[in-house]
Short mmCIF file of C-alpha atoms and ligand atoms in Angstrom, two decimals:
data_model
loop_
_atom_site.label_atom_id
_atom_site.label_comp_id
_atom_site.label_asym_id
_atom_site.label_seq_id
_atom_site.Cartn_x
_atom_site.Cartn_y
_atom_site.Cartn_z
CA MET J 1 -3.58 56.43 0.58
CA SER J 2 -7.35 56.99 0.95
CA ASP J 3 -7.61 56.96 -2.89
CA PHE J 4 -5.97 53.53 -2.81
CA LEU J 5 -8.32 52.22 -0.24
CA GLU J 6 -11.33 53.58 -2.07
CA LEU J 7 -10.25 51.86 -5.31
CA PHE J 8 -9.40 48.69 -3.43
CA ALA J 9 -12.89 48.63 -1.87
CA GLU J 10 -14.58 49.54 -5.10
CA TYR J 11 -12.93 46.75 -7.02
CA SER J 12 -13.13 44.08 -4.24
CA PRO J 13 -16.31 42.38 -5.59
CA LEU J 14 -14.60 41.89 -8.99
CA PHE J 15 -11.37 40.69 -7.40
CA LEU J 16 -13.15 38.28 -5.04
CA GLU J 17 -15.03 36.85 -8.03
CA ALA J 18 -11.68 36.62 -9.84
CA THR J 19 -10.01 34.97 -6.81
CA SER J 20 -12.59 32.25 -7.01
CA VAL J 21 -11.79 31.73 -10.71
CA THR J 22 -8.07 31.58 -10.00
CA LEU J 23 -8.58 29.12 -7.19
CA ARG J 24 -10.87 26.87 -9.19
CA LEU J 25 -8.55 27.02 -12.17
CA THR J 26 -5.55 26.12 -10.08
CA ALA J 27 -7.35 23.45 -8.13
CA ALA J 28 -8.64 21.74 -11.31
CA ALA J 29 -5.18 21.91 -12.84
CA LEU J 30 -3.46 20.50 -9.76
CA LEU J 31 -5.94 17.70 -9.34
CA MET J 32 -5.28 16.62 -12.87
CA ALA J 33 -1.53 17.19 -12.40
CA MET J 34 -1.37 14.91 -9.38
CA VAL J 35 -2.96 12.08 -11.37
CA GLY J 36 -0.78 12.97 -14.42
CA GLY J 37 2.28 13.33 -12.27
CA ALA J 38 1.71 9.96 -10.60
CA VAL J 39 1.39 8.33 -14.04
CA VAL J 40 4.53 10.07 -15.37
CA ALA J 41 6.43 9.11 -12.17
CA ALA J 42 5.34 5.51 -12.63
CA LEU J 43 6.57 5.60 -16.22
CA ALA J 44 9.86 7.21 -15.12
CA MET J 45 10.39 4.34 -12.57
CA SER J 46 9.18 1.63 -14.93
CA LYS J 47 11.32 -1.38 -15.76
CA VAL J 48 10.34 -0.94 -19.43
CA ARG J 49 12.95 1.30 -21.05
CA PRO J 50 10.73 2.93 -23.78
CA LEU J 51 8.33 4.00 -21.08
CA ARG J 52 11.18 5.66 -19.17
CA TRP J 53 12.22 7.41 -22.38
CA LEU J 54 8.63 8.65 -22.84
CA ALA J 55 8.67 10.16 -19.33
CA THR J 56 12.12 11.72 -19.84
CA ALA J 57 11.02 13.26 -23.14
CA TYR J 58 7.82 14.63 -21.68
CA ILE J 59 9.61 16.19 -18.73
CA GLY J 60 12.26 17.58 -21.08
CA VAL J 61 9.71 19.29 -23.28
CA VAL J 62 7.89 20.86 -20.33
CA ARG J 63 11.07 22.09 -18.77
CA GLY J 64 12.56 23.27 -22.02
CA THR J 65 9.77 25.50 -23.14
CA PRO J 66 8.11 28.58 -21.60
CA LEU J 67 4.84 28.00 -19.92
CA ILE J 68 3.15 30.71 -21.97
CA THR J 69 4.03 28.85 -25.20
CA GLN J 70 2.65 25.64 -23.76
CA ILE J 71 -0.56 27.45 -22.88
CA PHE J 72 -0.91 28.89 -26.45
CA ILE J 73 -0.06 25.60 -28.13
CA ILE J 74 -2.55 23.62 -26.03
CA TYR J 75 -5.22 26.30 -26.37
CA PHE J 76 -4.90 26.80 -30.15
CA GLY J 77 -4.17 23.15 -30.70
CA LEU J 78 -7.17 21.91 -28.77
CA THR J 79 -9.66 24.55 -29.91
CA ALA J 80 -8.75 23.75 -33.49
CA VAL J 81 -10.26 20.30 -33.08
CA VAL J 82 -12.79 20.57 -30.24
CA THR J 83 -14.81 23.36 -28.72
CA LEU J 84 -13.40 24.01 -25.31
CA GLU J 85 -13.91 26.81 -22.83
CA ALA J 86 -10.89 28.90 -22.05
CA PHE J 87 -11.21 27.68 -18.44
CA TRP J 88 -10.66 24.04 -19.36
CA ALA J 89 -8.07 24.85 -21.98
CA GLY J 90 -6.17 26.83 -19.30
CA ALA J 91 -6.59 24.11 -16.68
CA LEU J 92 -5.37 21.47 -19.10
CA ALA J 93 -2.33 23.55 -20.04
CA LEU J 94 -1.45 24.15 -16.42
CA ALA J 95 -2.01 20.45 -15.67
CA PHE J 96 0.23 19.46 -18.58
CA HIS J 97 2.93 21.75 -17.24
CA ASN J 98 2.66 20.80 -13.54
CA SER J 99 2.42 17.08 -14.22
CA ALA J 100 6.09 17.10 -15.21
CA TYR J 101 7.29 18.84 -12.08
CA ILE J 102 5.03 16.86 -9.78
CA ALA J 103 6.19 13.65 -11.46
CA GLU J 104 9.79 14.51 -10.46
CA ILE J 105 8.70 15.35 -6.91
CA ILE J 106 6.78 12.03 -6.57
CA ARG J 107 9.68 10.10 -8.02
CA SER J 108 12.21 11.63 -5.65
CA GLY J 109 9.82 10.96 -2.75
CA PHE J 110 9.61 7.25 -3.56
CA GLN J 111 13.33 7.03 -4.09
CA ALA J 112 13.92 8.50 -0.66
CA VAL J 113 12.03 5.64 1.01
CA PRO J 114 14.77 3.37 2.37
CA LYS J 115 14.92 0.02 0.55
CA GLY J 116 15.01 -1.80 3.88
CA LEU J 117 11.54 -0.56 4.79
CA THR J 118 10.09 -1.87 1.55
CA GLU J 119 11.86 -5.17 2.16
CA ALA J 120 10.62 -5.39 5.75
CA SER J 121 7.04 -4.84 4.48
CA ARG J 122 7.45 -7.45 1.71
CA SER J 123 9.01 -9.90 4.11
CA LEU J 124 5.90 -9.73 6.27
CA GLY J 125 3.98 -10.98 3.33
CA MET J 126 2.50 -7.57 2.34
CA SER J 127 1.86 -7.45 -1.39
CA LYS J 128 3.37 -4.81 -3.67
CA VAL J 129 0.08 -2.85 -3.54
CA LYS J 130 -0.25 -3.01 0.23
CA THR J 131 3.38 -2.07 0.65
CA LEU J 132 2.77 0.90 -1.63
CA LYS J 133 -0.29 1.89 0.30
CA ARG J 134 0.84 1.41 3.84
CA VAL J 135 4.60 2.05 3.70
CA GLN J 136 5.92 3.71 0.57
CA ALA J 137 3.22 6.25 -0.22
CA PRO J 138 2.79 7.57 3.35
CA LEU J 139 6.55 7.96 3.75
CA ALA J 140 6.97 9.55 0.30
CA LEU J 141 4.17 11.96 1.11
CA ARG J 142 5.91 13.02 4.34
CA THR J 143 9.20 13.81 2.59
CA THR J 144 7.63 15.49 -0.43
CA LEU J 145 5.00 17.55 1.26
CA PRO J 146 7.08 20.76 1.54
CA VAL J 147 8.26 20.55 -2.07
CA LEU J 148 4.79 19.69 -3.25
CA GLY J 149 3.42 22.71 -1.34
CA ASN J 150 6.02 24.84 -3.03
CA GLN J 151 4.92 23.59 -6.46
CA TYR J 152 1.32 24.36 -5.61
CA ILE J 153 2.27 27.93 -4.78
CA ILE J 154 4.15 28.26 -8.03
CA ALA J 155 1.03 26.95 -9.80
CA VAL J 156 -1.20 29.59 -8.24
CA LYS J 157 1.09 32.36 -9.47
CA ASP J 158 1.62 30.72 -12.87
CA SER J 159 -2.15 30.63 -13.42
CA SER J 160 -1.94 34.35 -14.18
CA LEU J 161 -0.63 33.44 -17.62
CA VAL J 162 -3.96 31.95 -18.49
CA SER J 163 -5.23 35.54 -18.76
CA PHE J 164 -3.58 35.58 -22.18
CA ILE J 165 -6.09 33.10 -23.59
CA GLY J 166 -9.00 35.20 -22.43
CA MET J 167 -9.70 34.00 -18.90
CA THR J 168 -10.88 36.70 -16.53
CA GLU J 169 -8.98 35.43 -13.53
CA LEU J 170 -7.13 37.59 -11.01
CA PHE J 171 -4.45 38.99 -13.27
CA GLN J 172 -6.88 39.81 -16.10
CA THR J 173 -9.04 41.58 -13.63
CA SER J 174 -6.10 43.81 -12.67
CA ARG J 175 -5.41 44.61 -16.31
CA ASN J 176 -9.06 45.56 -16.77
CA MET J 177 -8.83 47.74 -13.70
CA ALA J 178 -5.69 49.46 -15.01
CA ALA J 179 -7.38 50.20 -18.34
CA THR J 180 -10.51 51.66 -16.89
CA THR J 181 -8.98 53.61 -13.97
CA TYR J 182 -5.75 54.72 -15.71
CA GLU J 183 -4.11 53.74 -12.40
CA PRO J 184 -1.98 50.78 -13.48
CA LEU J 185 0.34 50.93 -10.42
CA THR J 186 -2.67 50.78 -8.04
CA ALA J 187 -4.22 47.97 -10.03
CA TYR J 188 -1.15 45.76 -9.96
CA ILE J 189 -0.45 46.45 -6.30
CA VAL J 190 -4.03 45.40 -5.53
CA VAL J 191 -3.70 42.14 -7.43
CA ALA J 192 -0.32 41.49 -5.82
CA ILE J 193 -2.03 41.71 -2.45
CA TYR J 194 -4.62 39.12 -3.49
CA TYR J 195 -1.99 36.68 -4.70
CA LEU J 196 0.07 37.23 -1.52
CA VAL J 197 -2.92 36.42 0.72
CA ILE J 198 -3.65 33.19 -1.27
CA VAL J 199 0.00 32.15 -1.05
CA LEU J 200 0.22 32.86 2.67
CA ALA J 201 -2.96 30.86 3.31
CA LEU J 202 -1.60 27.98 1.26
CA THR J 203 1.70 28.13 3.07
CA ALA J 204 -0.05 27.93 6.43
CA LEU J 205 -2.09 24.96 5.26
CA VAL J 206 0.97 23.07 4.14
CA ALA J 207 2.73 23.86 7.40
CA TRP J 208 -0.27 22.58 9.36
CA LEU J 209 -0.35 19.34 7.30
CA GLU J 210 3.36 18.83 7.80
CA HIS J 211 2.95 19.19 11.49
CA ARG J 212 0.08 16.71 11.47
CA LEU J 213 2.14 14.18 9.54
CA SER J 214 5.34 14.45 11.54
CA ALA J 215 4.15 13.14 14.94
CA HIS J 216 6.74 10.36 14.63
CA ARG J 217 9.61 12.83 14.49
CA ARG J 218 8.64 14.67 17.66
CA PRO J 219 9.94 13.52 20.99
CA ALA J 220 7.38 11.57 23.03
CA GLN J 221 5.16 13.49 25.35
CA ALA J 222 5.81 12.55 28.91
CA MET L 1 28.44 -34.55 7.30
CA SER L 2 27.90 -33.39 10.86
CA GLU L 3 26.37 -35.35 13.70
CA HIS L 4 23.64 -32.87 14.48
CA THR L 5 20.36 -34.34 15.68
CA THR L 6 18.13 -35.36 12.80
CA PRO L 7 14.48 -34.27 12.86
CA THR L 8 12.28 -36.92 14.41
CA ASP L 9 9.00 -35.93 12.91
CA GLY L 10 9.74 -36.12 9.23
CA GLN L 11 9.94 -33.02 7.04
CA PRO L 12 12.37 -30.27 7.90
CA ILE L 13 10.95 -26.71 8.19
CA VAL L 14 13.49 -25.34 5.72
CA GLN L 15 14.92 -27.58 3.02
CA MET L 16 17.46 -26.13 0.57
CA ARG L 17 18.83 -28.20 -2.24
CA GLY L 18 21.59 -27.28 -4.67
CA ILE L 19 21.21 -23.58 -4.03
CA VAL L 20 23.18 -21.51 -6.54
CA LYS L 21 23.01 -17.70 -6.45
CA ARG L 22 24.81 -15.51 -8.91
CA PHE L 23 24.85 -11.76 -9.17
CA GLY L 24 25.71 -11.16 -12.77
CA THR L 25 28.84 -13.27 -13.24
CA THR L 26 29.84 -13.53 -9.53
CA THR L 27 28.73 -16.76 -7.92
CA VAL L 28 27.96 -16.04 -4.27
CA LEU L 29 26.35 -19.40 -3.37
CA ASP L 30 27.60 -22.45 -5.21
CA GLY L 31 25.41 -25.47 -4.54
CA ILE L 32 24.28 -25.24 -0.91
CA ASP L 33 22.35 -28.10 0.73
CA LEU L 34 20.88 -27.20 4.08
CA ASP L 35 18.00 -28.47 6.18
CA VAL L 36 16.63 -26.89 9.27
CA ALA L 37 14.53 -29.13 11.48
CA GLN L 38 11.46 -28.18 13.46
CA GLY L 39 12.60 -26.32 16.58
CA GLU L 40 16.19 -26.30 15.52
CA VAL L 41 18.38 -23.20 15.96
CA VAL L 42 21.00 -22.93 13.25
CA THR L 43 23.65 -20.27 13.46
CA LEU L 44 25.39 -19.14 10.25
CA ILE L 45 28.88 -17.81 10.62
CA GLY L 46 31.58 -16.95 8.16
CA PRO L 47 33.75 -14.19 6.85
CA SER L 48 32.14 -10.96 5.55
CA GLY L 49 31.06 -11.40 1.98
CA ALA L 50 30.67 -15.18 2.35
CA GLY L 51 26.97 -14.96 1.32
CA LYS L 52 25.33 -15.36 4.73
CA SER L 53 22.84 -12.53 4.17
CA THR L 54 22.25 -13.72 0.64
CA LEU L 55 21.42 -17.24 1.84
CA LEU L 56 18.85 -15.90 4.37
CA ARG L 57 17.39 -13.53 1.82
CA CYS L 58 16.96 -16.50 -0.59
CA VAL L 59 14.92 -18.38 2.01
CA ASN L 60 12.13 -15.79 1.94
CA GLY L 61 12.56 -14.83 -1.70
CA LEU L 62 14.06 -11.39 -1.23
CA GLU L 63 16.78 -12.74 -3.51
CA ARG L 64 15.85 -15.06 -6.32
CA ILE L 65 17.97 -18.16 -6.58
CA THR L 66 19.77 -18.95 -9.85
CA ASP L 67 19.41 -22.69 -9.37
CA GLY L 68 18.20 -25.24 -6.84
CA THR L 69 15.05 -25.61 -4.78
CA ILE L 70 13.78 -24.25 -1.50
CA GLU L 71 10.94 -25.60 0.54
CA VAL L 72 9.63 -23.91 3.68
CA ALA L 73 7.06 -25.71 5.86
CA GLY L 74 6.44 -28.14 3.04
CA GLU L 75 5.75 -25.48 0.49
CA ARG L 76 7.99 -25.01 -2.54
CA LEU L 77 9.24 -21.44 -2.99
CA SER L 78 8.19 -19.98 -6.34
CA TYR L 79 8.33 -16.41 -7.48
CA THR L 80 4.79 -15.47 -8.27
CA GLU L 81 3.52 -12.52 -6.22
CA LYS L 82 0.80 -14.58 -4.62
CA SER L 83 2.93 -17.52 -3.58
CA LEU L 84 5.75 -15.27 -2.32
CA ASN L 85 3.35 -13.33 -0.11
CA HIS L 86 1.82 -16.51 1.19
CA LEU L 87 5.16 -18.01 2.13
CA ARG L 88 6.64 -14.81 3.47
CA ALA L 89 3.78 -14.49 5.91
CA ARG L 90 5.11 -17.77 7.42
CA ILE L 91 8.71 -16.68 7.57
CA GLY L 92 9.72 -13.97 10.11
CA MET L 93 12.70 -11.88 9.20
CA VAL L 94 14.74 -9.57 11.49
CA PHE L 95 17.22 -7.23 9.82
CA GLN L 96 20.44 -5.69 11.03
CA SER L 97 19.00 -2.20 10.63
CA PHE L 98 15.63 -2.97 12.37
CA ASN L 99 13.57 -1.43 9.57
CA LEU L 100 10.62 -0.45 11.73
CA PHE L 101 8.07 1.70 9.88
CA PRO L 102 8.88 5.21 11.20
CA HIS L 103 5.40 6.67 10.54
CA MET L 104 3.64 4.07 12.67
CA THR L 105 3.56 3.60 16.42
CA VAL L 106 5.11 0.48 17.90
CA MET L 107 1.61 -1.08 18.12
CA GLU L 108 0.80 -0.18 14.49
CA ASN L 109 4.14 -1.76 13.47
CA VAL L 110 3.17 -5.05 15.02
CA ALA L 111 -0.42 -4.87 13.91
CA VAL L 112 -0.24 -3.74 10.28
CA ALA L 113 0.69 -7.04 8.64
CA GLN L 114 -1.59 -9.05 10.90
CA ARG L 115 -4.43 -6.96 9.59
CA GLU L 116 -3.39 -6.60 5.95
CA VAL L 117 -2.06 -10.15 5.41
CA LEU L 118 -3.72 -12.41 7.94
CA GLY L 119 -6.97 -10.46 7.85
CA ARG L 120 -7.16 -10.22 11.65
CA GLY L 121 -9.54 -7.68 13.10
CA LYS L 122 -8.30 -4.60 14.86
CA ASP L 123 -8.89 -5.89 18.38
CA GLN L 124 -7.40 -9.27 17.65
CA ALA L 125 -4.30 -7.76 16.05
CA ARG L 126 -3.82 -5.36 18.93
CA SER L 127 -4.23 -7.99 21.63
CA ARG L 128 -1.80 -10.33 19.84
CA GLY L 129 0.52 -7.37 19.38
CA ALA L 130 0.33 -6.42 23.05
CA GLU L 131 1.07 -10.00 24.06
CA LEU L 132 4.26 -10.06 21.95
CA LEU L 133 5.36 -6.57 23.07
CA GLU L 134 5.03 -7.83 26.57
CA ARG L 135 7.06 -10.86 25.70
CA VAL L 136 9.95 -8.71 24.43
CA GLY L 137 9.57 -6.44 27.49
CA LEU L 138 8.08 -3.42 25.67
CA GLY L 139 4.45 -3.57 26.59
CA HIS L 140 4.71 0.00 27.93
CA LYS L 141 6.02 1.35 24.61
CA ALA L 142 3.01 0.47 22.43
CA ASP L 143 2.19 4.10 21.70
CA ALA L 144 5.79 5.31 21.10
CA TYR L 145 7.19 5.97 17.68
CA PRO L 146 10.33 4.03 16.62
CA ASP L 147 12.49 7.19 16.50
CA ASN L 148 11.94 7.58 20.27
CA LEU L 149 13.28 4.12 21.11
CA SER L 150 16.84 2.94 21.59
CA GLY L 151 18.31 0.56 18.98
CA GLY L 152 17.87 -2.42 21.30
CA GLN L 153 14.26 -1.50 21.86
CA GLN L 154 13.65 -1.11 18.15
CA GLN L 155 15.15 -4.45 17.42
CA ARG L 156 12.95 -6.07 20.06
CA VAL L 157 9.92 -4.49 18.45
CA ALA L 158 11.03 -5.81 15.09
CA ILE L 159 11.21 -9.28 16.64
CA ALA L 160 7.67 -8.87 18.01
CA ARG L 161 6.49 -7.65 14.63
CA ALA L 162 7.79 -10.77 12.97
CA LEU L 163 6.44 -13.09 15.67
CA ALA L 164 3.00 -11.53 15.37
CA MET L 165 2.56 -13.38 12.09
CA ASP L 166 3.00 -16.73 13.95
CA PRO L 167 5.85 -17.75 11.66
CA ALA L 168 7.08 -21.28 11.12
CA VAL L 169 10.66 -20.12 11.08
CA MET L 170 12.53 -16.93 12.05
CA LEU L 171 15.47 -15.54 10.13
CA PHE L 172 17.85 -13.18 11.82
CA ASP L 173 20.50 -11.29 9.79
CA GLU L 174 23.13 -9.94 12.21
CA PRO L 175 20.41 -8.62 14.56
CA THR L 176 22.84 -7.09 17.00
CA SER L 177 25.55 -5.71 14.67
CA ALA L 178 24.12 -2.24 14.51
CA LEU L 179 23.74 -1.94 18.27
CA ASP L 180 25.86 -0.25 20.85
CA PRO L 181 27.61 -2.94 22.88
CA GLU L 182 25.55 -2.28 26.02
CA LEU L 183 22.29 -2.94 24.06
CA VAL L 184 23.32 -6.25 22.57
CA GLY L 185 22.46 -8.31 25.64
CA GLU L 186 18.74 -7.35 25.77
CA VAL L 187 18.22 -8.49 22.16
CA LEU L 188 20.13 -11.71 22.64
CA ASP L 189 18.16 -12.48 25.72
CA VAL L 190 14.93 -12.23 23.77
CA MET L 191 16.36 -14.43 21.03
CA ARG L 192 17.55 -17.00 23.53
CA ALA L 193 14.14 -17.15 25.16
CA LEU L 194 12.65 -17.66 21.75
CA ALA L 195 15.03 -20.52 21.09
CA ASP L 196 14.20 -22.11 24.44
CA ASP L 197 10.50 -21.94 23.57
CA GLY L 198 11.16 -24.11 20.52
CA MET L 199 11.14 -21.56 17.71
CA THR L 200 12.87 -22.71 14.53
CA MET L 201 15.59 -20.17 13.82
CA MET L 202 18.31 -19.38 11.30
CA VAL L 203 20.63 -16.75 12.74
CA VAL L 204 23.54 -14.99 11.07
CA THR L 205 25.68 -13.58 13.84
CA HIS L 206 29.13 -12.76 14.99
CA GLU L 207 28.09 -13.28 18.60
CA MET L 208 29.84 -16.50 19.45
CA ARG L 209 28.29 -16.44 22.95
CA PHE L 210 24.88 -16.72 21.35
CA ALA L 211 26.10 -19.51 19.04
CA ARG L 212 27.47 -21.50 21.96
CA ARG L 213 24.50 -21.04 24.29
CA ALA L 214 21.50 -21.09 22.00
CA ALA L 215 22.48 -22.88 18.71
CA ASP L 216 21.88 -26.53 18.05
CA ARG L 217 24.15 -26.33 15.02
CA VAL L 218 26.69 -23.94 13.69
CA VAL L 219 27.17 -23.68 9.96
CA LEU L 220 30.36 -22.06 8.63
CA LEU L 221 29.85 -20.53 5.19
CA ALA L 222 32.96 -19.80 3.09
CA ASP L 223 33.70 -19.48 -0.63
CA GLY L 224 30.13 -20.08 -1.66
CA GLY L 225 29.77 -23.34 0.22
CA ILE L 226 29.38 -24.90 3.65
CA ALA L 227 32.93 -25.31 4.92
CA GLU L 228 32.00 -26.92 8.15
CA GLN L 229 28.95 -27.66 10.30
CA GLY L 230 28.06 -29.35 13.53
CA PRO L 231 27.41 -28.72 17.18
CA PRO L 232 28.77 -25.35 18.40
CA GLU L 233 31.60 -26.84 20.50
CA GLN L 234 32.82 -28.84 17.57
CA VAL L 235 32.82 -26.10 14.96
CA LEU L 236 33.97 -23.36 17.33
CA ASP L 237 36.58 -25.24 19.33
CA SER L 238 37.97 -27.91 17.10
CA PRO L 239 37.19 -27.15 13.48
CA THR L 240 38.50 -29.76 11.07
CA SER L 241 38.47 -27.74 7.85
CA GLU L 242 41.16 -25.37 6.74
CA ARG L 243 38.55 -22.58 6.29
CA GLY L 244 37.14 -23.27 9.68
CA GLN L 245 40.50 -23.00 11.37
CA ALA L 246 41.36 -19.87 9.44
CA PHE L 247 38.09 -18.21 10.42
CA LEU L 248 38.47 -19.04 14.05
CA GLN L 249 42.00 -17.79 14.02
CA GLN L 250 40.70 -14.54 12.59
CA LEU L 251 38.07 -14.32 15.33
CA ALA L 252 40.57 -15.00 18.10
CA GLU L 253 42.73 -12.13 16.84
CA HIS L 254 39.95 -9.60 17.47
N1 ADP E 301 22.36 -7.18 -4.78
C1 ADP E 301 23.61 -7.56 -5.03
N2 ADP E 301 24.24 -7.30 -6.19
C2 ADP E 301 25.47 -7.71 -6.43
N3 ADP E 301 26.27 -8.32 -5.54
C3 ADP E 301 25.74 -8.55 -4.35
C4 ADP E 301 24.39 -8.19 -4.01
N4 ADP E 301 24.15 -8.59 -2.77
C5 ADP E 301 25.30 -9.18 -2.33
N5 ADP E 301 26.23 -9.17 -3.26
C6 ADP E 301 27.58 -9.79 -3.14
O1 ADP E 301 27.43 -11.09 -2.68
C7 ADP E 301 28.51 -11.39 -1.80
C8 ADP E 301 27.90 -11.94 -0.53
O2 ADP E 301 27.23 -10.88 0.17
P1 ADP E 301 26.47 -11.08 1.53
O3 ADP E 301 25.48 -12.20 1.32
O4 ADP E 301 25.96 -9.79 1.96
O5 ADP E 301 27.62 -11.60 2.47
P2 ADP E 301 27.64 -11.68 4.03
O6 ADP E 301 26.31 -11.41 4.59
O7 ADP E 301 28.16 -13.04 4.35
O8 ADP E 301 28.67 -10.64 4.51
C9 ADP E 301 29.31 -10.15 -1.61
O9 ADP E 301 30.45 -10.24 -2.41
C10 ADP E 301 28.43 -9.08 -2.12
O10 ADP E 301 29.15 -8.03 -2.66
MG1 MG E 302 25.59 -9.91 5.78
#
């Protein structure tokens, strides 16, 4: 046990640095994926049939292939034509992947907004954009927040695959540790602890946001 | 035609001419002509599926008519986003299912469109909102969320929300049909007071008490057309049309 703690402490500077890489990588990917997901969701709900097909095809490809192949294809595909750091290649690959899942979440959130509420807003003279902003989006966000949070957690863990294109993020750091210490079990338990802490923090954040956004569902204070 | 009082000061508030509405191949409204005068309360009755909701929804453009023309407050209804929004701001609509925005407080519900559509400032929107909540007897619920109100209270907030836009006409689509019987009265009271204050109203309802006491005219819709119309006593007590007699017969059996 004391050996474990010693190694844990010794490697903590490297792992903290790597935690920051993993977080930045995932954050960059998810920011892009929220925009991408919103666009794909808009295509999927479009009145123009070819645009819906495009969205369906995109989602089908992402769902139908392993993430690791998507990462390799995007990395080798992009670096063949432009010079791109592994960080951005990895972030783009994760964004490409998560956009599809986030699009589905956004779409289901909008479809869950009762039609009557949209009609009530429109019948007050609120434009499509104002209705989207004041009624549909806030309500969609409230219903999708738990699922969205879940997708973010998956994204954090999936970012470990970016180690295979040469990113020294959390998982790669544990592989390096295993190679130098000849203690693979210790190394992978250490990295598991780091992931777990990130995921627990994220879970708490989402729960807090959910609470903030659900005032309307709590009984009135006396 | 009926002998209802004709408007004295010219133009009707709502003028519908030759309204045809089809959904695919089914014709729901088949050439309706209907005027509603300033301050007039028109009650629409008729069997389920007669097209009462559809007719109301055509007035504010929630449904697009297949043929005919609609004018509200002298403005011709057209289906560009801008003109729809402009006209809808002048037409209040109250739905069977209330449709309050659940993520907003009662005050935010009555203020949001005043701010977004009429461009009123926060204070102005709130004071107008408070006035109207007071008027529907819910001044003390301004900070509550809709989920914490009874159905009757929610519907009264929905009425206040529509009134806050200072509409030229109010449309009600079975406003009490989703309510428990003991909550119907409070909503009808508000509507009756509104009618007494001279609001122009089109009301789809099965509440014959309301039709008798508050309506200037009852319009019976059946088979895509107006089967009968006139003062409440005439249409409800001595209908002349076959459809009118059949409908009343049906009501009496309940
Ligand atoms: N969006 C729609 N699509 C197809 N048919 C519709 C739609 N809305 C209403 N209808 C049909 O139009 C007819 C009239 O409906 P509605 O206006 O709701 O009647 P009412 O309010 O008098 O009960 C019904 O047969 C209904 O099925
Ligand atoms: Mg109806």
